[in-house]
CSV table of C-alpha atoms in Angstrom, one decimal:
chain,number,residue,atom,x,y,z
A,1,UNK,CA,55.9,-38.9,-2.1
A,2,UNK,CA,53.6,-36.1,-3.2
A,3,UNK,CA,55.7,-32.9,-3.7
A,4,UNK,CA,54.4,-29.6,-2.9
A,5,UNK,CA,52.9,-27.6,-5.6
A,6,UNK,CA,54.0,-24.3,-6.4
A,7,UNK,CA,50.8,-22.7,-5.3
A,8,UNK,CA,51.3,-24.4,-2.0
A,9,UNK,CA,55.0,-23.2,-1.8
A,10,UNK,CA,53.7,-19.5,-2.7
A,11,UNK,CA,51.1,-19.7,0.4
A,12,UNK,CA,53.8,-21.1,2.5
A,13,UNK,CA,56.1,-18.2,1.7
A,14,UNK,CA,53.3,-15.7,2.5
A,15,UNK,CA,52.6,-17.5,5.8
A,16,UNK,CA,49.1,-19.2,4.6
A,17,UNK,CA,47.9,-22.6,3.9
A,18,UNK,CA,48.7,-25.7,6.0
A,19,UNK,CA,51.9,-24.6,7.7
A,20,UNK,CA,52.8,-27.7,9.7
A,21,UNK,CA,52.5,-30.0,6.7
A,22,UNK,CA,54.4,-28.0,4.4
A,23,UNK,CA,57.3,-27.5,6.6
A,24,UNK,CA,57.4,-31.1,7.5
A,25,UNK,CA,57.5,-31.9,3.7
A,26,UNK,CA,60.1,-29.6,3.3
A,27,UNK,CA,62.3,-30.8,5.8
A,28,UNK,CA,62.4,-34.2,4.3
A,29,UNK,CA,62.4,-33.4,0.5
A,30,UNK,CA,65.3,-31.9,-1.0
A,31,UNK,CA,63.6,-31.5,-4.2
A,32,UNK,CA,60.7,-29.4,-3.0
A,33,UNK,CA,63.2,-27.4,-0.5
A,34,UNK,CA,65.4,-26.5,-3.2
A,35,UNK,CA,62.3,-25.2,-5.1
A,36,UNK,CA,61.1,-23.6,-2.1
A,37,UNK,CA,64.4,-21.6,-1.6
A,38,UNK,CA,64.5,-20.5,-5.2
A,39,UNK,CA,61.0,-19.0,-4.8
A,40,UNK,CA,61.8,-17.3,-1.6
A,41,UNK,CA,64.8,-15.9,-3.2
A,42,UNK,CA,62.7,-14.5,-6.2
A,43,UNK,CA,60.3,-13.0,-3.9
A,44,UNK,CA,62.8,-11.5,-1.7
A,45,UNK,CA,64.3,-9.9,-4.7
A,46,UNK,CA,61.0,-8.2,-5.6
A,47,UNK,CA,61.4,-5.2,-4.0
A,48,UNK,CA,59.6,-2.3,-5.6
A,49,UNK,CA,60.4,1.3,-5.5
A,50,UNK,CA,58.7,3.1,-2.6
A,51,UNK,CA,56.2,5.7,-3.3
A,52,UNK,CA,57.9,9.1,-3.3
A,53,UNK,CA,57.9,11.0,-0.1
A,54,UNK,CA,55.2,13.2,0.8
A,55,UNK,CA,55.6,16.5,2.7
A,56,UNK,CA,54.2,16.8,6.1
A,57,UNK,CA,51.2,18.7,5.0
A,58,UNK,CA,49.9,16.4,2.5
A,59,UNK,CA,46.7,15.6,4.3
A,60,UNK,CA,45.8,19.2,4.6
A,61,UNK,CA,46.7,19.9,1.2
A,62,UNK,CA,44.2,17.1,0.0
A,63,UNK,CA,41.5,18.4,2.3
A,64,UNK,CA,42.1,22.0,1.0
A,65,UNK,CA,41.6,20.8,-2.5
A,66,UNK,CA,38.6,18.6,-1.6
A,67,UNK,CA,36.8,20.6,0.7
A,68,UNK,CA,35.2,23.2,-1.7
A,69,UNK,CA,33.4,20.3,-3.7
A,70,UNK,CA,32.0,18.5,-0.9
A,71,UNK,CA,28.3,19.5,0.3
A,72,UNK,CA,27.5,19.3,4.0
A,73,UNK,CA,25.2,16.8,4.9
A,74,UNK,CA,21.7,18.1,6.0
A,75,UNK,CA,21.5,18.0,9.9
A,76,UNK,CA,19.0,14.9,10.6
A,77,UNK,CA,15.7,16.3,11.6
A,78,UNK,CA,14.5,15.4,15.0
A,79,UNK,CA,13.3,11.7,14.6
A,80,UNK,CA,9.6,11.4,15.5
A,81,UNK,CA,9.6,10.2,19.2
A,82,UNK,CA,13.2,9.6,19.1
A,83,UNK,CA,13.5,6.9,16.5
A,84,UNK,CA,14.5,3.4,17.0
A,85,UNK,CA,12.5,1.6,19.7
A,86,UNK,CA,10.2,4.3,20.1
A,87,UNK,CA,9.4,4.5,16.4
A,88,UNK,CA,8.9,0.7,16.3
A,89,UNK,CA,6.7,1.0,19.2
A,90,UNK,CA,4.6,4.0,17.6
A,91,UNK,CA,4.2,1.9,14.5
A,92,UNK,CA,2.9,-1.2,16.2
A,93,UNK,CA,0.4,1.0,18.4
A,94,UNK,CA,-0.7,2.7,15.1
A,95,UNK,CA,-1.3,-0.6,13.7
A,96,UNK,CA,-3.3,-1.7,16.9
A,97,UNK,CA,-5.4,1.4,16.8
A,98,UNK,CA,-6.1,1.1,13.0
A,99,UNK,CA,-7.2,-2.6,13.7
A,100,UNK,CA,-9.1,-1.7,16.6
A,101,UNK,CA,-11.0,1.0,14.6
A,102,UNK,CA,-11.7,-1.1,11.8
A,103,UNK,CA,-13.1,-3.8,14.1
A,104,UNK,CA,-15.4,-1.3,16.0
A,105,UNK,CA,-16.5,0.3,12.7
A,106,UNK,CA,-17.3,-3.1,11.5
A,107,UNK,CA,-19.4,-3.9,14.7
A,108,UNK,CA,-21.3,-0.5,14.5
A,109,UNK,CA,-21.8,-0.8,10.9
A,110,UNK,CA,-23.2,-4.6,11.4
A,111,UNK,CA,-25.6,-3.2,14.5
A,112,UNK,CA,-26.9,-0.4,12.3
A,113,UNK,CA,-27.7,-2.8,9.5
A,114,UNK,CA,-29.2,-5.1,11.8
A,115,UNK,CA,-31.3,-2.3,13.3
A,116,UNK,CA,-32.3,-1.2,9.7
A,117,UNK,CA,-33.3,-4.6,8.7
A,118,UNK,CA,-35.3,-5.1,12.1
A,119,UNK,CA,-37.0,-1.6,11.2
A,120,UNK,CA,-38.0,-2.7,7.7
A,121,UNK,CA,-39.0,-6.0,8.6
A,122,UNK,CA,-41.2,-4.5,11.2
A,123,UNK,CA,-42.7,-2.1,8.9
A,124,UNK,CA,-43.3,-4.9,6.4
A,125,UNK,CA,-45.0,-6.9,9.0
A,126,UNK,CA,-47.1,-4.0,9.9
A,127,UNK,CA,-48.0,-3.2,6.3
A,128,UNK,CA,-48.9,-6.7,6.1
A,129,UNK,CA,-50.7,-7.4,9.3
A,130,UNK,CA,-52.6,-3.7,10.0
A,131,UNK,CA,-54.2,-3.4,6.6
A,132,UNK,CA,-55.8,-7.2,6.5
A,133,UNK,CA,-58.3,-6.4,9.4
A,134,UNK,CA,-58.9,-3.0,7.7
A,135,UNK,CA,-59.6,-4.4,4.3
A,136,UNK,CA,-61.6,-7.3,5.9
A,137,UNK,CA,-63.8,-4.7,7.9
A,138,UNK,CA,-64.3,-2.8,4.6
A,139,UNK,CA,-65.2,-6.1,2.9
A,140,UNK,CA,-67.7,-6.9,5.5
A,141,UNK,CA,-69.2,-3.2,5.1
A,142,UNK,CA,-69.4,-3.6,1.4
A,143,UNK,CA,-71.0,-7.1,1.8
A,144,UNK,CA,-73.4,-5.9,4.2
A,145,UNK,CA,-74.6,-3.1,1.6
A,146,UNK,CA,-74.5,-5.6,-1.1
A,147,UNK,CA,-76.7,-8.2,0.6
A,148,UNK,CA,-79.0,-5.4,1.7
A,149,UNK,CA,-79.5,-4.4,-2.0
A,150,UNK,CA,-79.5,-8.1,-3.0
A,151,UNK,CA,-82.5,-8.8,-0.6
A,152,UNK,CA,-84.5,-6.0,-1.8
A,153,UNK,CA,-83.9,-6.9,-5.3
A,154,UNK,CA,-84.9,-10.6,-4.8
A,155,UNK,CA,-88.0,-9.4,-2.8
A,156,UNK,CA,-89.0,-7.3,-6.0
A,157,UNK,CA,-88.0,-10.2,-8.4
A,158,UNK,CA,-90.4,-12.5,-6.2
A,159,UNK,CA,-93.4,-10.1,-6.6
A,160,UNK,CA,-92.5,-8.9,-10.0
A,161,UNK,CA,-95.1,-8.8,-13.1
A,162,UNK,CA,-93.5,-9.3,-16.4
A,163,UNK,CA,-96.7,-7.5,-17.9
A,164,UNK,CA,-95.7,-4.1,-16.2
A,165,UNK,CA,-92.3,-2.9,-17.8
A,166,UNK,CA,-92.2,-0.1,-15.4
A,167,UNK,CA,-91.3,-2.7,-12.6
A,168,UNK,CA,-88.9,-4.8,-15.2
A,169,UNK,CA,-86.9,-2.1,-16.3
A,170,UNK,CA,-85.4,-0.9,-12.9
A,171,UNK,CA,-85.0,-4.4,-11.7
A,172,UNK,CA,-82.7,-5.0,-14.8
A,173,UNK,CA,-80.7,-1.8,-14.0
A,174,UNK,CA,-80.3,-2.6,-10.4
A,175,UNK,CA,-79.1,-6.2,-11.3
A,176,UNK,CA,-76.5,-4.9,-13.5
A,177,UNK,CA,-75.5,-2.7,-10.8
A,178,UNK,CA,-75.2,-5.1,-8.2
A,179,UNK,CA,-73.7,-7.7,-10.8
A,180,UNK,CA,-70.5,-5.9,-10.7
A,181,UNK,CA,-70.6,-5.3,-6.8
A,182,UNK,CA,-71.2,-9.2,-6.5
A,183,UNK,CA,-68.2,-9.8,-8.5
A,184,UNK,CA,-65.9,-7.9,-6.1
A,185,UNK,CA,-67.7,-9.6,-3.1
A,186,UNK,CA,-66.9,-13.0,-4.5
A,187,UNK,CA,-63.4,-12.0,-5.5
A,188,UNK,CA,-62.9,-10.9,-1.6
A,189,UNK,CA,-65.0,-13.7,-0.2
A,190,UNK,CA,-62.9,-16.6,1.2
A,191,UNK,CA,-64.8,-19.8,0.5
A,192,UNK,CA,-62.8,-21.7,3.1
A,193,UNK,CA,-63.9,-19.3,5.7
A,194,UNK,CA,-67.4,-19.2,4.9
A,195,UNK,CA,-68.8,-21.8,2.2
A,196,UNK,CA,-72.4,-20.6,2.8
A,197,UNK,CA,-71.4,-17.2,1.6
A,198,UNK,CA,-69.6,-18.3,-1.2
A,199,UNK,CA,-72.3,-20.6,-2.5
A,200,UNK,CA,-74.9,-18.0,-1.9
A,201,UNK,CA,-72.9,-15.3,-3.8
A,202,UNK,CA,-72.3,-17.7,-6.8
A,203,UNK,CA,-76.2,-18.4,-7.0
A,204,UNK,CA,-76.8,-14.5,-6.8
A,205,UNK,CA,-74.0,-14.1,-9.5
A,206,UNK,CA,-75.9,-16.4,-11.8
A,207,UNK,CA,-79.2,-15.0,-11.2
A,208,UNK,CA,-77.8,-11.3,-11.7
A,209,UNK,CA,-76.2,-12.4,-14.7
A,210,UNK,CA,-79.5,-13.8,-16.2
A,211,UNK,CA,-81.5,-10.7,-15.1
A,212,UNK,CA,-79.1,-8.0,-16.5
A,213,UNK,CA,-77.9,-9.8,-19.6
A,214,UNK,CA,-80.9,-11.7,-20.9
A,215,UNK,CA,-81.2,-11.0,-24.6
A,216,UNK,CA,-84.3,-9.5,-25.8
A,217,UNK,CA,-85.3,-8.6,-22.3
A,218,UNK,CA,-87.1,-10.2,-19.5
A,219,UNK,CA,-90.3,-11.9,-20.6
A,220,UNK,CA,-92.8,-13.8,-18.7
A,221,UNK,CA,-91.2,-17.3,-19.3
A,222,UNK,CA,-87.7,-16.1,-18.0
A,223,UNK,CA,-89.1,-14.2,-15.1
A,224,UNK,CA,-91.0,-17.1,-13.9
A,225,UNK,CA,-88.1,-19.3,-14.6
A,226,UNK,CA,-85.9,-16.9,-12.5
A,227,UNK,CA,-88.7,-16.6,-9.9
A,228,UNK,CA,-88.8,-20.3,-9.4
A,229,UNK,CA,-85.0,-20.7,-9.2
A,230,UNK,CA,-84.9,-18.3,-6.4
A,231,UNK,CA,-87.6,-19.9,-4.5
A,232,UNK,CA,-86.3,-23.5,-5.2
A,233,UNK,CA,-83.1,-22.5,-3.9
A,234,UNK,CA,-84.2,-20.3,-1.0
A,235,UNK,CA,-81.9,-17.6,-2.2
A,236,UNK,CA,-83.6,-15.0,-0.3
A,237,UNK,CA,-83.8,-16.7,2.6
A,238,UNK,CA,-80.0,-17.6,2.3
A,239,UNK,CA,-79.4,-13.8,1.8
A,240,UNK,CA,-81.2,-12.9,4.8
A,241,UNK,CA,-79.4,-15.1,6.9
A,242,UNK,CA,-76.1,-14.2,5.9
A,243,UNK,CA,-77.0,-10.3,6.5
A,244,UNK,CA,-78.1,-11.3,9.8
A,245,UNK,CA,-74.5,-13.0,10.5
A,246,UNK,CA,-72.8,-9.9,9.6
A,247,UNK,CA,-72.7,-7.9,13.0
A,248,UNK,CA,-70.9,-11.1,14.3
A,249,UNK,CA,-68.4,-10.7,11.2
A,250,UNK,CA,-68.0,-7.2,11.8
A,251,UNK,CA,-67.3,-7.8,15.5
A,252,UNK,CA,-64.7,-10.3,14.6
A,253,UNK,CA,-62.9,-8.1,12.3
A,254,UNK,CA,-62.8,-5.2,14.6
A,255,UNK,CA,-61.4,-7.6,17.3
A,256,UNK,CA,-58.4,-8.7,14.8
A,257,UNK,CA,-57.8,-5.0,13.9
A,258,UNK,CA,-57.2,-4.4,17.5
A,259,UNK,CA,-54.9,-7.5,18.0
A,260,UNK,CA,-53.2,-6.3,14.8
A,261,UNK,CA,-52.3,-3.1,15.8
A,262,UNK,CA,-51.3,-3.8,19.3
B,1,UNK,CA,40.8,25.6,11.8
B,2,UNK,CA,41.1,21.8,11.1
B,3,UNK,CA,40.0,19.9,14.3
B,4,UNK,CA,42.3,16.9,14.5
B,5,UNK,CA,41.2,16.0,17.9
B,6,UNK,CA,38.2,13.8,16.9
B,7,UNK,CA,38.7,10.2,16.7
B,8,UNK,CA,37.1,8.3,13.3
B,9,UNK,CA,33.7,7.7,14.8
B,10,UNK,CA,33.1,11.2,16.3
B,11,UNK,CA,34.2,12.8,13.0
B,12,UNK,CA,31.6,10.6,11.2
B,13,UNK,CA,28.8,11.6,13.5
B,14,UNK,CA,29.7,15.1,13.3
B,15,UNK,CA,29.9,14.8,9.3
B,16,UNK,CA,26.4,13.3,9.1
B,17,UNK,CA,25.2,15.9,11.5
B,18,UNK,CA,26.0,18.7,9.1
B,19,UNK,CA,29.6,19.4,10.1
B,20,UNK,CA,31.6,19.0,7.0
B,21,UNK,CA,34.6,20.3,8.3
B,22,UNK,CA,35.0,17.3,10.4
B,23,UNK,CA,35.9,15.3,7.3
B,24,UNK,CA,39.0,17.1,7.5
B,25,UNK,CA,40.4,14.8,10.4
B,26,UNK,CA,39.6,11.7,8.4
B,27,UNK,CA,41.4,13.1,5.5
B,28,UNK,CA,44.5,13.9,7.1
B,29,UNK,CA,44.8,10.6,9.1
B,30,UNK,CA,44.2,8.4,6.3
B,31,UNK,CA,45.3,10.0,2.8
B,32,UNK,CA,49.0,9.1,3.1
B,33,UNK,CA,47.9,5.3,3.4
B,34,UNK,CA,45.7,5.8,0.7
B,35,UNK,CA,48.5,7.4,-1.3
B,36,UNK,CA,50.7,4.5,-0.5
B,37,UNK,CA,48.4,1.7,-1.7
B,38,UNK,CA,47.4,3.7,-4.7
B,39,UNK,CA,51.1,4.1,-5.8
B,40,UNK,CA,51.4,0.7,-5.5
B,41,UNK,CA,48.9,-0.3,-7.7
B,42,UNK,CA,49.0,2.4,-10.2
B,43,UNK,CA,52.8,2.5,-10.1
B,44,UNK,CA,53.1,6.4,-10.4
B,45,UNK,CA,52.6,9.3,-8.3
B,46,UNK,CA,50.4,11.4,-10.4
B,47,UNK,CA,48.0,8.6,-10.7
B,48,UNK,CA,48.3,7.9,-7.0
B,49,UNK,CA,47.3,11.4,-5.9
B,50,UNK,CA,44.4,11.3,-8.3
B,51,UNK,CA,43.2,8.0,-6.8
B,52,UNK,CA,43.3,9.7,-3.4
B,53,UNK,CA,41.4,12.6,-4.8
B,54,UNK,CA,38.8,10.3,-6.1
B,55,UNK,CA,38.5,8.0,-3.1
B,56,UNK,CA,38.2,10.5,-0.4
B,57,UNK,CA,35.2,12.5,-2.0
B,58,UNK,CA,33.5,9.0,-2.8
B,59,UNK,CA,34.0,8.1,1.0
B,60,UNK,CA,32.3,11.3,1.8
B,61,UNK,CA,29.3,10.7,-0.2
B,62,UNK,CA,28.8,7.1,0.9
B,63,UNK,CA,29.2,7.9,4.4
B,64,UNK,CA,25.5,7.5,5.4
B,65,UNK,CA,26.1,3.6,4.3
B,66,UNK,CA,29.2,3.4,6.4
B,67,UNK,CA,28.3,1.1,9.3
B,68,UNK,CA,29.6,2.7,12.6
B,69,UNK,CA,30.9,-0.8,13.9
B,70,UNK,CA,33.3,-1.1,10.9
B,71,UNK,CA,36.7,0.4,10.9
B,72,UNK,CA,36.8,3.6,8.7
B,73,UNK,CA,40.4,3.2,7.8
B,74,UNK,CA,39.8,-0.3,6.1
B,75,UNK,CA,36.5,0.9,4.7
B,76,UNK,CA,38.1,3.9,2.9
B,77,UNK,CA,41.3,1.7,1.9
B,78,UNK,CA,39.2,-0.5,0.2
B,79,UNK,CA,37.4,2.4,-1.7
B,80,UNK,CA,41.0,3.5,-2.7
B,81,UNK,CA,41.9,0.0,-3.9
B,82,UNK,CA,38.9,-0.2,-6.2
B,83,UNK,CA,39.4,3.4,-7.5
B,84,UNK,CA,43.0,2.3,-8.3
B,85,UNK,CA,41.9,-0.7,-9.7
B,86,UNK,CA,39.6,1.0,-11.9
B,87,UNK,CA,42.2,3.3,-13.0
B,88,UNK,CA,44.6,0.8,-14.0
B,89,UNK,CA,42.0,-1.6,-15.7
B,90,UNK,CA,40.3,1.4,-17.3
B,91,UNK,CA,43.2,2.8,-19.2
B,92,UNK,CA,44.4,0.9,-22.3
B,93,UNK,CA,47.9,-0.1,-22.9
B,94,UNK,CA,49.5,2.5,-25.0
B,95,UNK,CA,51.6,0.8,-28.1
B,96,UNK,CA,53.9,3.8,-27.8
B,97,UNK,CA,54.4,3.4,-24.0
B,98,UNK,CA,57.7,2.4,-22.9
B,99,UNK,CA,56.8,-1.3,-22.3
B,100,UNK,CA,55.1,-3.6,-24.7
B,101,UNK,CA,55.4,-7.3,-24.7
B,102,UNK,CA,54.9,-10.3,-27.1
B,103,UNK,CA,55.3,-13.9,-26.5
B,104,UNK,CA,58.1,-15.3,-28.1
B,105,UNK,CA,57.6,-19.1,-28.9
B,106,UNK,CA,60.9,-20.2,-29.7
B,107,UNK,CA,62.1,-18.8,-26.6
B,108,UNK,CA,59.2,-20.0,-24.7
B,109,UNK,CA,59.3,-16.9,-22.7
B,110,UNK,CA,58.2,-13.3,-22.4
B,111,UNK,CA,60.2,-10.7,-24.2
B,112,UNK,CA,60.3,-7.2,-23.0
B,113,UNK,CA,60.6,-4.6,-25.6
B,114,UNK,CA,61.7,-1.2,-24.5
B,115,UNK,CA,62.8,1.4,-27.1
B,116,UNK,CA,64.4,3.6,-24.7
B,117,UNK,CA,65.8,1.4,-22.0
B,118,UNK,CA,66.7,-2.3,-22.9
B,119,UNK,CA,67.1,-4.9,-20.3
B,120,UNK,CA,71.0,-4.9,-20.7
B,121,UNK,CA,70.9,-1.2,-20.0
B,122,UNK,CA,68.6,-1.5,-17.1
B,123,UNK,CA,70.9,-4.2,-15.6
B,124,UNK,CA,74.1,-2.4,-16.2
B,125,UNK,CA,72.9,0.7,-14.5
B,126,UNK,CA,71.9,-1.5,-11.9
B,127,UNK,CA,68.3,-0.6,-12.0
B,128,UNK,CA,66.8,-4.1,-10.9
B,129,UNK,CA,63.5,-2.5,-9.6
B,130,UNK,CA,62.9,-0.9,-12.9
B,131,UNK,CA,63.2,-4.3,-14.5
B,132,UNK,CA,60.8,-5.6,-11.9
B,133,UNK,CA,58.5,-2.8,-12.9
B,134,UNK,CA,58.5,-3.9,-16.5
B,135,UNK,CA,57.8,-7.5,-15.6
B,136,UNK,CA,54.6,-5.9,-13.5
B,137,UNK,CA,53.3,-4.4,-16.5
B,138,UNK,CA,52.8,-8.0,-18.0
B,139,UNK,CA,50.3,-8.7,-15.3
B,140,UNK,CA,46.6,-8.1,-15.4
B,141,UNK,CA,45.2,-5.3,-13.4
B,142,UNK,CA,43.8,-7.8,-10.9
B,143,UNK,CA,46.9,-9.8,-10.7
B,144,UNK,CA,49.1,-6.7,-10.4
B,145,UNK,CA,46.8,-5.3,-7.6
B,146,UNK,CA,46.6,-8.6,-5.7
B,147,UNK,CA,50.2,-9.2,-5.7
B,148,UNK,CA,51.0,-5.7,-4.5
B,149,UNK,CA,48.3,-6.1,-1.7
B,150,UNK,CA,49.8,-9.5,-0.8
B,151,UNK,CA,53.4,-8.7,-1.4
B,152,UNK,CA,53.9,-5.3,-0.4
B,153,UNK,CA,50.8,-4.3,1.8
B,154,UNK,CA,51.0,-7.6,3.4
B,155,UNK,CA,47.1,-8.2,3.5
B,156,UNK,CA,45.8,-11.7,3.6
B,157,UNK,CA,43.8,-13.5,1.2
B,158,UNK,CA,40.5,-12.6,2.7
B,159,UNK,CA,41.5,-9.1,3.2
B,160,UNK,CA,42.7,-8.7,-0.6
B,161,UNK,CA,39.5,-10.3,-1.5
B,162,UNK,CA,37.3,-7.6,0.5
B,163,UNK,CA,39.5,-4.8,-0.6
B,164,UNK,CA,39.1,-6.0,-4.3
B,165,UNK,CA,35.5,-7.2,-4.3
B,166,UNK,CA,36.5,-10.4,-5.4
B,167,UNK,CA,36.1,-14.1,-3.9
B,168,UNK,CA,39.0,-15.3,-1.7
B,169,UNK,CA,39.7,-18.0,-4.1
B,170,UNK,CA,40.0,-15.7,-6.9
B,171,UNK,CA,42.3,-13.4,-5.0
B,172,UNK,CA,44.4,-16.4,-4.1
B,173,UNK,CA,44.6,-17.3,-7.6
B,174,UNK,CA,45.5,-13.9,-8.9
B,175,UNK,CA,48.5,-13.8,-6.3
B,176,UNK,CA,49.3,-17.3,-7.5
B,177,UNK,CA,49.3,-16.4,-11.2
B,178,UNK,CA,51.2,-13.2,-10.6
B,179,UNK,CA,54.0,-14.8,-8.8
B,180,UNK,CA,54.3,-17.2,-11.7
B,181,UNK,CA,54.3,-14.7,-14.5
B,182,UNK,CA,56.8,-12.4,-12.6
B,183,UNK,CA,59.3,-15.2,-11.9
B,184,UNK,CA,59.2,-16.5,-15.5
B,185,UNK,CA,59.7,-13.0,-17.0
B,186,UNK,CA,62.3,-12.1,-14.5
B,187,UNK,CA,64.1,-15.3,-15.3
B,188,UNK,CA,64.1,-14.6,-18.8
B,189,UNK,CA,65.3,-11.2,-18.4
B,190,UNK,CA,68.2,-12.6,-16.4
B,191,UNK,CA,68.9,-15.0,-19.1
B,192,UNK,CA,69.0,-12.4,-21.8
B,193,UNK,CA,71.3,-10.2,-19.5
């Protein structure tokens, strides 16, 4: 038989623990019953002195001694929208408003950015598209002038006489002047657009270079050679043909300009 | 003029709304009970009154944290128990005080030495309660408080634990150890007498 521990007995005295089991055991166990009776007796003897009696106004006296040291609570301020549920709702509304503002702001910013990007792109396109026809038109004009002058030079070269220096010297000066212009025309000429023009300008360049930069000046053999080359290649004829086609190029460039600006 | 007509809840609301005087109703209503439990724990009137004077202002300052669904009486009672426990736990036992104890191994018990009032004199004068008070001084503050709340205030283990701010198992053990020690010491005293 398992006897009750002292702890169980103490709990039993104070009305705690497993009362039914303990009571049943105490009824059947003389040893535990005796111990339990002793415990009850000891605890029953433990009667401690009651607190000294207080007068009828003890509470009032305590308050009188305390009240001076207590500071009044501040009356709570009126809660925003009454507090509680309303405050929660207002916080939620504020959050929603904030999110909506952020969303709309983002959308507007995106739109503005897209507009700006479109404007920049449009400007870039205009800058790219519009100047090309202008430039081409300028090139055509310059080319026309260059071919005019080249034709006159080739005419003079064909009829030039190496024995008369008054003819040779202006020829060389004009060749030098045309050489620079010819370089520009060659740079701007697009061989894939007009291979005949490119070929003619190349030959013209070679001729002008010989005329302008011949060491020791133009002597009879050199002049004759250049005259022969000019005739052999039909350079004068080529220049005239190219010049005659310039009005068409001018018209084409003007048309592209219109198209570009529309 | 003190307003005693307010119930605890109304008084608390009034205090928190800025009406300091409303706390008077709570003080008058609960101070006697606080005094009683403080006396049980500290064992003397002066300390008990001090505990009341300490617990009630502490309750006033903490009133904002008091949950209105709780019972103010229980709440302030717990504050008073802790104040009393602090008081007996914080004060060191004076060597020159009327009670000092040593363990006598040969007698396998606790010997109570009192220069002014020996056990014989206590018994002869019939002051059995004084003898018990002496035995009580051999308990730790926790044991003493737990035992008083159990034996005299009739609190359950859970209520003792809540009042003292300890676990229920610790409260139960404290009561158990207190009863063991008291029985042992009182038995020794009886033998000596």
